[in-house]
Amino acid sequence: MDEASPAHINITIEFTGGLEMLFDNIQTHKVSIPAKDDEGANVNVKSLIPWLCKNIMRDSRKELFVQEGSIRPGILVLINDADWELEGEDQYELKEGDNILFVSTLHGG
Amino acid sequence: MPQTSKVPNHSSHGLSSQQDAVKDTQSLFADHMPTSMTDDILSEMGSVRNYREGLQTNAPLDQTHLAHDFSHIYTPAPALASSRYNRQMLIPSISLLGQQRISAARILIVGLGGLGSPASLYLAGAGVGKLGLLDDDDVELSNLHRQIVHREDSVKQGLPKVQSAKRACEELNGECKVVGHEMRLAVGGSDGAKVMEVFDGYDIVLDCTDNPATRYLISDLCVLLSKTLVSGAAQRLEGQVLLLNYAVPPAAASMDHTARAERGPCYRCVFPTPPSPDMVLSCGEIGILGPVVGTIGTLMASETLRLIVRGLEETRKPTMLLYNAWPADPRSMFRTIGLRGARKDCLACGKEDVLKEKGLKRITKDELVEGRVDYVAFCGVSEDVRILKSGERMSAQEFLHLTAREAGTENHQRVKRPVIVDTREPHEVEMGPKIGGSINIPLTKILRQGRSIEEMEALLLDGKHDSMLFVCQRGNDSQIAARKMLEARRQRYETKAESGADGVGTMNGEDSRIAFIGDIAGGFAAIEKVIRTSSVRPP
């Protein structure tokens, strides 16, 4: 992982509800991501998703996390513990220290 | 009881001591209480002459006489205060009104499993007025580690869960009216109207079920009937609780006091699209720890009581509680996340005009009752994986006959010396049957970008084998693994063919020896069935 630099921001990524299975069975990942995406725009949640698939996903079943370019149904995305729909959804621009939590819905009872 | 206090006690304890004094004056006042205290209390009660005379002469007290004397200044404590619910009524936020509301509340629990077990017991214990229990399952031995409302005896008797839970709740609290609804939660035909009628008889519904189709149906019913929904779910070591479709009082919904009461989001608002059925696994498949689902069921009971006491209104913003019994960081054992509010374009609870603009229509009561909303189709059915062609699959019978023949001289036409790859996870292998000589490479490892394909390739080409058979519990994962292996080999072969001189794509020497790569159809489940039903003799 790169050292923190102006070109990178440090964020925490968390997976719950069984999603961690796709990410080496690790629930909490502290990552340093490029502050700009390929087109030079500030990194947002939309561009974070393919980055996660490429860099920390260890399972080839991408469709269990992403479908048709977006997070698959049944997964809630929380930005600093609030539903991303309250924060501008995938257009939310990531800031240093942000916490992004992916919650897979449970159904058992 | 504070018996030496010289100050008259105005707490409920003081009141009940006065009430007890009327019932049993001699023991309480003459023997156990300092005179100064009885003086304080009695003078507070007004005229005490007859009373004290009674004490001094040790004559039996005429209680009707007393009641007649004090009725204009003395009101006995409400019966409810000294009832079995006293300890929860001592909590200021519950008090008398809270208990009165609890005693009048009508609560429906759908699903008497791991969540419904503690929820039903606690709500019966708390004294809800009417407790409805709905389920269509029977109690099984594998339920008991977590479904604490049921007993071994219910398994022996083959009791339906509703009857088993009803018995337990009634044993716990004979005052609670428990109503059993032994029925499948379904709509269409005569079921729809019946389900609607059952739901309408309650104020709050607890969703303690275990599958998405039922969860959407329960939520839609609650929206159409304006019922508050307490929803819980648990799997393995994690659980979730959320409050849905609750009434938001107008003042909290808007500063405009003429505004109508709003409602919180429904299940569809939070999860507009169901997850793919392949991601929905049952407790029977992936496991569940008793206290985890018990914690969630208990939280559902306390949320229900809170709502009842608050008069079925909620002013808080929508949230979901997450519980993880085994977190990497102990601070994240409990966590509350903020959810979005009701969706204006929600198919169940959205606004008519917003939906119309999008060319959508809200689900109506008639549609639901008549079974025109297909929940099973909406959520999809997990179908068996069908990614191998029939020629790439070997039946369990064929496999067993092959191994039976191996000892003899007869050659199997396809496979002589297979590498058998067991794709179950290590803990599943540990708990399940095994095939002698098989190697365990879990599917998750095969799918992970790693070296497992190369490992398998090396085994296949070590000169001792001519084929590779994948096996798992039911024959789904084994197909995925076999396909991955076949694909990897095809790619390798194409790369070779492209760089090779012939370009036509003939098999090289190594590959021509490989007779078969595929799986055992139906996995161990099918193998066990064959073994059970026959003694595996070659036909």
XYZ file of C-alpha atoms in Angstrom, chain B residues 251-436:
186
model
C -45.147 17.715 14.218
C -42.090 15.576 13.601
C -42.866 15.031 9.935
C -43.158 18.710 9.146
C -43.306 22.115 10.766
C -46.617 22.543 9.011
C -49.117 21.518 11.654
C -51.838 20.873 9.117
C -49.696 18.186 7.545
C -50.993 14.624 7.639
C -49.135 12.014 9.626
C -46.383 10.468 7.555
C -44.957 6.986 7.811
C -41.409 5.698 7.970
C -39.920 3.711 5.071
C -41.209 0.240 4.262
C -39.092 -2.798 3.371
C -39.377 -1.922 -0.335
C -38.116 1.618 0.295
C -34.961 0.249 1.909
C -34.562 -2.684 -0.497
C -36.402 -1.829 -3.752
C -34.830 -4.767 -5.589
C -34.491 -8.197 -4.029
C -31.064 -9.807 -3.949
C -30.339 -12.511 -6.479
C -31.638 -15.852 -5.178
C -28.135 -17.282 -5.372
C -27.076 -14.914 -2.618
C -29.946 -15.901 -0.335
C -28.856 -18.772 1.819
C -30.852 -20.310 4.637
C -29.775 -21.022 8.213
C -29.929 -24.690 7.233
C -27.225 -24.056 4.654
C -24.876 -21.590 6.269
C -25.592 -21.912 9.968
C -26.705 -19.686 12.822
C -25.615 -19.309 16.443
C -28.479 -19.471 18.972
C -27.659 -16.384 21.065
C -27.159 -14.299 17.914
C -30.651 -14.849 16.562
C -31.898 -14.759 20.175
C -30.369 -11.315 20.677
C -32.083 -10.023 17.561
C -35.451 -11.526 18.573
C -35.043 -9.976 22.013
C -34.219 -6.580 20.506
C -37.348 -6.896 18.365
C -39.405 -7.509 21.523
C -37.970 -4.445 23.244
C -38.488 -2.271 20.157
C -42.082 -3.498 20.072
C -42.632 -2.598 23.728
C -41.048 0.816 23.182
C -43.393 1.491 20.279
C -46.449 0.354 22.212
C -45.572 2.546 25.177
C -44.950 5.490 22.861
C -48.429 5.095 21.436
C -47.242 3.520 18.151
C -45.469 6.683 17.052
C -41.834 7.166 16.218
C -40.098 10.500 15.787
C -36.574 9.241 15.176
C -34.967 9.116 11.772
C -34.965 5.655 10.198
C -32.066 3.478 11.247
C -30.924 -0.109 11.159
C -29.116 -1.807 14.003
C -26.326 -4.193 13.072
C -25.064 -6.810 15.499
C -21.923 -8.846 15.001
C -21.177 -11.386 17.697
C -17.637 -12.013 16.413
C -16.273 -8.663 15.257
C -12.619 -8.036 14.531
C -12.961 -4.811 16.518
C -15.091 -5.150 19.694
C -16.350 -1.607 19.247
C -18.263 -2.674 16.182
C -20.256 -5.389 17.940
C -23.301 -3.107 17.838
C -23.672 -0.410 15.258
C -26.551 1.776 14.128
C -26.634 3.038 10.578
C -28.810 5.816 9.176
C -31.256 4.748 6.496
C -33.049 6.772 3.865
C -36.654 7.775 4.490
C -39.723 6.568 2.620
C -39.274 6.494 -1.157
C -41.757 8.699 -2.998
C -41.672 6.262 -5.919
C -42.047 3.170 -3.758
C -44.394 0.601 -5.307
C -45.946 -0.117 -1.920
C -46.024 3.171 -0.015
C -45.066 5.787 -2.649
C -47.028 8.826 -3.770
C -49.580 8.178 -6.487
C -48.580 11.208 -8.606
C -44.832 10.529 -8.408
C -45.382 6.912 -9.450
C -47.705 7.995 -12.268
C -45.031 10.294 -13.676
C -42.736 7.303 -13.903
C -45.446 5.188 -15.504
C -45.800 3.099 -12.342
C -48.744 2.156 -10.179
C -48.958 1.486 -6.503
C -49.790 -2.063 -5.397
C -53.457 -2.173 -4.400
C -55.212 -4.246 -1.779
C -57.163 -6.125 -4.456
C -54.038 -6.997 -6.427
C -52.399 -8.331 -3.331
C -55.408 -10.270 -2.048
C -56.014 -11.845 -5.448
C -52.416 -12.984 -5.666
C -51.593 -10.777 -8.652
C -48.338 -9.687 -7.053
C -46.031 -12.645 -7.565
C -43.562 -12.510 -4.694
C -41.835 -15.738 -5.590
C -41.200 -14.582 -9.157
C -40.156 -11.129 -7.899
C -37.509 -12.600 -5.634
C -36.605 -15.379 -8.044
C -36.026 -18.986 -7.240
C -32.581 -20.321 -6.700
C -32.243 -22.790 -9.503
C -29.790 -25.594 -9.664
C -26.646 -24.569 -11.445
C -26.660 -25.836 -15.026
C -23.359 -24.857 -16.492
C -21.973 -28.270 -17.392
C -23.244 -30.203 -20.384
C -24.656 -33.655 -19.679
C -21.543 -35.207 -21.227
C -19.458 -33.436 -18.616
C -21.399 -34.917 -15.724
C -21.244 -38.339 -14.204
C -24.185 -39.711 -12.233
C -23.647 -40.809 -8.643
C -24.575 -44.350 -9.677
C -22.037 -44.402 -12.481
C -19.386 -43.049 -10.145
C -20.060 -45.712 -7.510
C -20.039 -48.476 -10.112
C -16.783 -47.151 -11.461
C -15.129 -47.393 -8.062
C -16.681 -50.815 -7.500
C -15.190 -52.023 -10.793
C -11.814 -50.524 -10.127
C -10.917 -53.505 -7.981
C -11.770 -55.882 -10.858
C -10.429 -55.949 -14.366
C -13.374 -54.489 -16.237
C -12.523 -51.122 -17.708
C -14.818 -48.196 -17.442
C -15.304 -46.611 -20.792
C -14.685 -43.024 -19.718
C -12.675 -42.926 -16.550
C -10.013 -45.167 -15.124
C -7.956 -43.196 -12.657
C -9.644 -39.950 -11.668
C -8.305 -37.167 -9.495
C -11.288 -36.524 -7.212
C -11.500 -32.894 -6.109
C -13.851 -32.227 -3.195
C -14.856 -28.549 -3.490
C -16.608 -28.211 -0.123
C -15.226 -25.843 2.491
C -12.935 -27.566 5.043
C -15.501 -27.380 7.883
C -18.112 -28.947 5.613
C -15.740 -31.780 4.709
C -15.081 -32.329 8.397
C -18.785 -32.694 9.124
C -19.704 -34.640 6.007
C -18.961 -37.957 4.291
C -15.735 -38.272 2.314
C -14.510 -40.145 -0.762
C -11.315 -42.097 -0.205
